CSV table of C-alpha atoms in Angstrom, one decimal:
chain,number,residue,atom,x,y,z
A,1304,MET,CA,-45.2,-19.6,20.2
A,1305,ASP,CA,-42.9,-19.1,17.3
A,1306,LYS,CA,-41.4,-15.7,17.5
A,1307,GLU,CA,-39.5,-14.0,14.7
A,1308,PRO,CA,-35.8,-13.5,15.6
A,1309,LEU,CA,-35.0,-9.9,16.6
A,1310,SER,CA,-33.0,-8.2,13.9
A,1311,PRO,CA,-30.7,-5.3,14.7
A,1312,PRO,CA,-32.0,-1.8,13.9
A,1313,LYS,CA,-31.7,-0.6,10.4
A,1314,ARG,CA,-28.8,1.7,11.2
A,1315,TYR,CA,-26.5,-1.3,11.8
A,1316,ASN,CA,-27.5,-3.0,8.6
A,1317,ARG,CA,-25.7,-0.7,6.3
A,1318,ASP,CA,-24.5,-2.3,3.2
A,1319,HIS,CA,-20.9,-1.4,2.4
A,1320,ARG,CA,-20.5,-1.6,-1.3
A,1321,PHE,CA,-17.8,-0.8,-3.8
A,1322,GLY,CA,-19.9,1.5,-6.0
A,1323,LEU,CA,-20.4,5.0,-7.3
A,1324,ARG,CA,-19.7,6.6,-3.9
A,1325,PHE,CA,-16.2,5.2,-4.0
A,1326,PHE,CA,-15.5,6.7,-7.4
A,1327,LYS,CA,-17.0,10.0,-6.4
A,1328,SER,CA,-14.6,10.2,-3.4
A,1329,ILE,CA,-11.5,9.6,-5.5
A,1330,PRO,CA,-11.1,13.2,-6.7
A,1331,ILE,CA,-11.5,14.4,-3.1
A,1332,LEU,CA,-9.0,12.0,-1.6
A,1333,PHE,CA,-6.4,11.9,-4.4
A,1334,PRO,CA,-5.0,15.4,-3.7
A,1335,LEU,CA,-4.8,14.5,0.0
A,1336,PHE,CA,-2.6,11.4,-0.6
A,1337,TYR,CA,-0.7,12.8,-3.5
A,1338,PRO,CA,-0.4,16.6,-3.0
A,1339,THR,CA,2.8,16.9,-5.1
A,1340,TRP,CA,5.0,14.7,-7.3
A,1341,GLU,CA,7.2,13.4,-4.5
A,1342,TRP,CA,7.8,10.3,-2.3
A,1343,ALA,CA,4.2,8.9,-2.4
A,1344,PHE,CA,4.2,8.7,-6.2
A,1345,LEU,CA,7.7,7.1,-6.1
A,1346,PHE,CA,6.7,4.5,-3.5
A,1347,THR,CA,3.4,3.7,-5.3
A,1348,PHE,CA,5.2,3.2,-8.6
A,1349,GLY,CA,7.9,1.2,-6.9
A,1350,ILE,CA,5.4,-1.1,-5.3
A,1351,MET,CA,3.7,-1.7,-8.6
A,1352,ILE,CA,7.0,-2.6,-10.2
A,1353,LEU,CA,8.0,-4.9,-7.3
A,1354,ASN,CA,4.6,-6.6,-7.4
A,1355,ALA,CA,5.0,-7.3,-11.1
A,1356,ILE,CA,8.5,-8.8,-10.4
A,1357,SER,CA,7.0,-10.8,-7.6
A,1358,GLU,CA,4.3,-12.2,-9.9
A,1359,TRP,CA,6.9,-13.1,-12.5
A,1360,LEU,CA,9.0,-14.9,-9.9
A,1361,THR,CA,6.0,-16.8,-8.7
A,1362,ASN,CA,5.2,-17.9,-12.2
A,1363,LYS,CA,8.8,-19.0,-12.7
A,1364,ILE,CA,8.9,-20.9,-9.4
A,1365,GLY,CA,5.7,-22.7,-10.3
A,1366,HIS,CA,7.4,-24.4,-13.3
A,1367,TYR,CA,10.3,-25.8,-11.3
A,1368,PRO,CA,8.4,-28.9,-9.8
A,1369,SER,CA,7.4,-30.1,-13.3
A,1370,GLU,CA,11.0,-29.6,-14.6
A,1371,MET,CA,12.3,-31.4,-11.5
A,1372,TYR,CA,10.1,-34.4,-12.2
A,1373,GLY,CA,11.3,-34.5,-15.8
A,1374,VAL,CA,14.9,-34.4,-14.8
A,1375,LEU,CA,14.5,-37.0,-12.1
A,1376,LEU,CA,12.7,-39.4,-14.5
A,1377,ALA,CA,15.5,-38.8,-17.1
A,1378,LYS,CA,18.1,-39.4,-14.3
A,1379,ASP,CA,20.0,-36.3,-15.5
A,1380,TYR,CA,22.5,-35.5,-12.7
A,1381,HIS,CA,23.7,-32.1,-14.1
A,1382,GLY,CA,20.2,-31.1,-15.0
A,1383,PHE,CA,19.0,-31.8,-11.5
A,1384,TRP,CA,21.6,-29.6,-9.9
A,1385,HIS,CA,21.0,-26.8,-12.5
A,1386,ILE,CA,17.3,-26.8,-11.7
A,1387,PHE,CA,17.9,-27.1,-8.0
A,1388,VAL,CA,20.4,-24.1,-7.9
A,1389,GLU,CA,18.2,-22.0,-10.2
A,1390,GLY,CA,15.1,-22.7,-8.2
A,1391,THR,CA,16.9,-22.0,-4.9
A,1392,PHE,CA,18.0,-18.6,-6.2
A,1393,MET,CA,14.5,-17.9,-7.5
A,1394,TYR,CA,13.1,-18.7,-4.0
A,1395,ILE,CA,15.6,-16.4,-2.4
A,1396,ALA,CA,14.8,-13.6,-4.9
A,1397,LYS,CA,11.1,-14.1,-4.2
A,1398,THR,CA,11.7,-13.8,-0.5
A,1399,ALA,CA,13.8,-10.7,-0.9
A,1400,CYS,CA,11.2,-9.2,-3.2
A,1401,LEU,CA,8.5,-9.7,-0.7
A,1402,ALA,CA,10.6,-8.2,2.1
A,1403,VAL,CA,11.3,-5.1,-0.1
A,1404,ILE,CA,7.6,-4.8,-1.0
A,1405,THR,CA,6.8,-4.9,2.8
A,1406,PHE,CA,9.4,-2.2,3.5
A,1407,VAL,CA,8.3,0.1,0.6
A,1408,SER,CA,4.7,-0.4,1.6
A,1409,TRP,CA,5.6,0.8,5.1
A,1410,LEU,CA,7.4,3.8,3.6
A,1411,LEU,CA,4.3,4.5,1.5
A,1412,TYR,CA,2.1,4.5,4.6
A,1413,VAL,CA,4.4,7.0,6.3
A,1414,ALA,CA,4.4,9.2,3.2
A,1415,TYR,CA,0.5,9.0,3.0
A,1416,ARG,CA,0.3,9.8,6.7
A,1417,ARG,CA,2.6,12.8,6.3
A,1418,ASN,CA,0.7,14.1,3.3
A,1419,VAL,CA,-2.7,13.8,4.9
A,1420,VAL,CA,-1.6,15.4,8.2
A,1421,SER,CA,0.1,18.2,6.4
A,1422,SER,CA,-3.0,19.0,4.3
A,1423,LEU,CA,-5.2,18.8,7.4
A,1424,GLN,CA,-2.9,21.2,9.2
A,1425,ARG,CA,-2.9,23.6,6.2
A,1426,ARG,CA,-6.7,23.5,6.1
A,1427,TYR,CA,-6.9,24.1,9.9
A,1428,PHE,CA,-4.5,27.0,10.1
A,1429,ARG,CA,-5.6,28.6,6.8
A,1430,ASN,CA,-8.2,30.9,8.3
A,1431,ASN,CA,-6.8,31.3,11.8
A,1432,ILE,CA,-7.2,35.0,11.8
A,1433,TYR,CA,-7.9,35.3,15.6
A,1434,TYR,CA,-4.3,34.3,16.4
A,1435,ARG,CA,-2.9,36.8,13.9
A,1436,ILE,CA,-4.9,39.7,15.2
A,1437,ASN,CA,-5.2,39.1,18.9
A,1438,CYS,CA,-2.1,37.3,19.9
A,1439,VAL,CA,0.6,39.2,18.1
A,1440,ASP,CA,1.4,42.7,19.4
A,1441,GLY,CA,2.4,45.6,17.2
A,1442,GLN,CA,6.1,44.6,17.2
A,1443,GLY,CA,5.4,41.1,15.8
A,1444,ILE,CA,6.4,39.3,19.0
A,1445,ASP,CA,3.8,36.9,20.3
A,1446,ASN,CA,5.8,35.7,23.4
A,1447,PRO,CA,7.4,38.6,25.1
């Protein structure tokens, strides 16, 4: 009475891989997202710079607990406050950096969406001959 469990049909068992198909689609998609050297490039470059700064801040913040232990064991009052204030400013800078990254990422999304919609509209209206021939009268007015 042992029955094999029913498996879903093959069409639902597609394997989504990061492979050659992804790299083949890059030359097709790249001109859609970056049609000209404008906002999308600027936002992408800005996000990369901000992420590098964020990683640097994370590295610096990671060293403060060990420095704090050393200062507390040495009972250095001024060293404690120096590390405390410096660490506090680093945390504030990290938080601000993450907020700016989120904002610039949203701007990049808007720029990508604008670029893709514009290119789709250009492709759609590129060969719209019917409208040019049949909807415009001889005087060039399409809504008399």
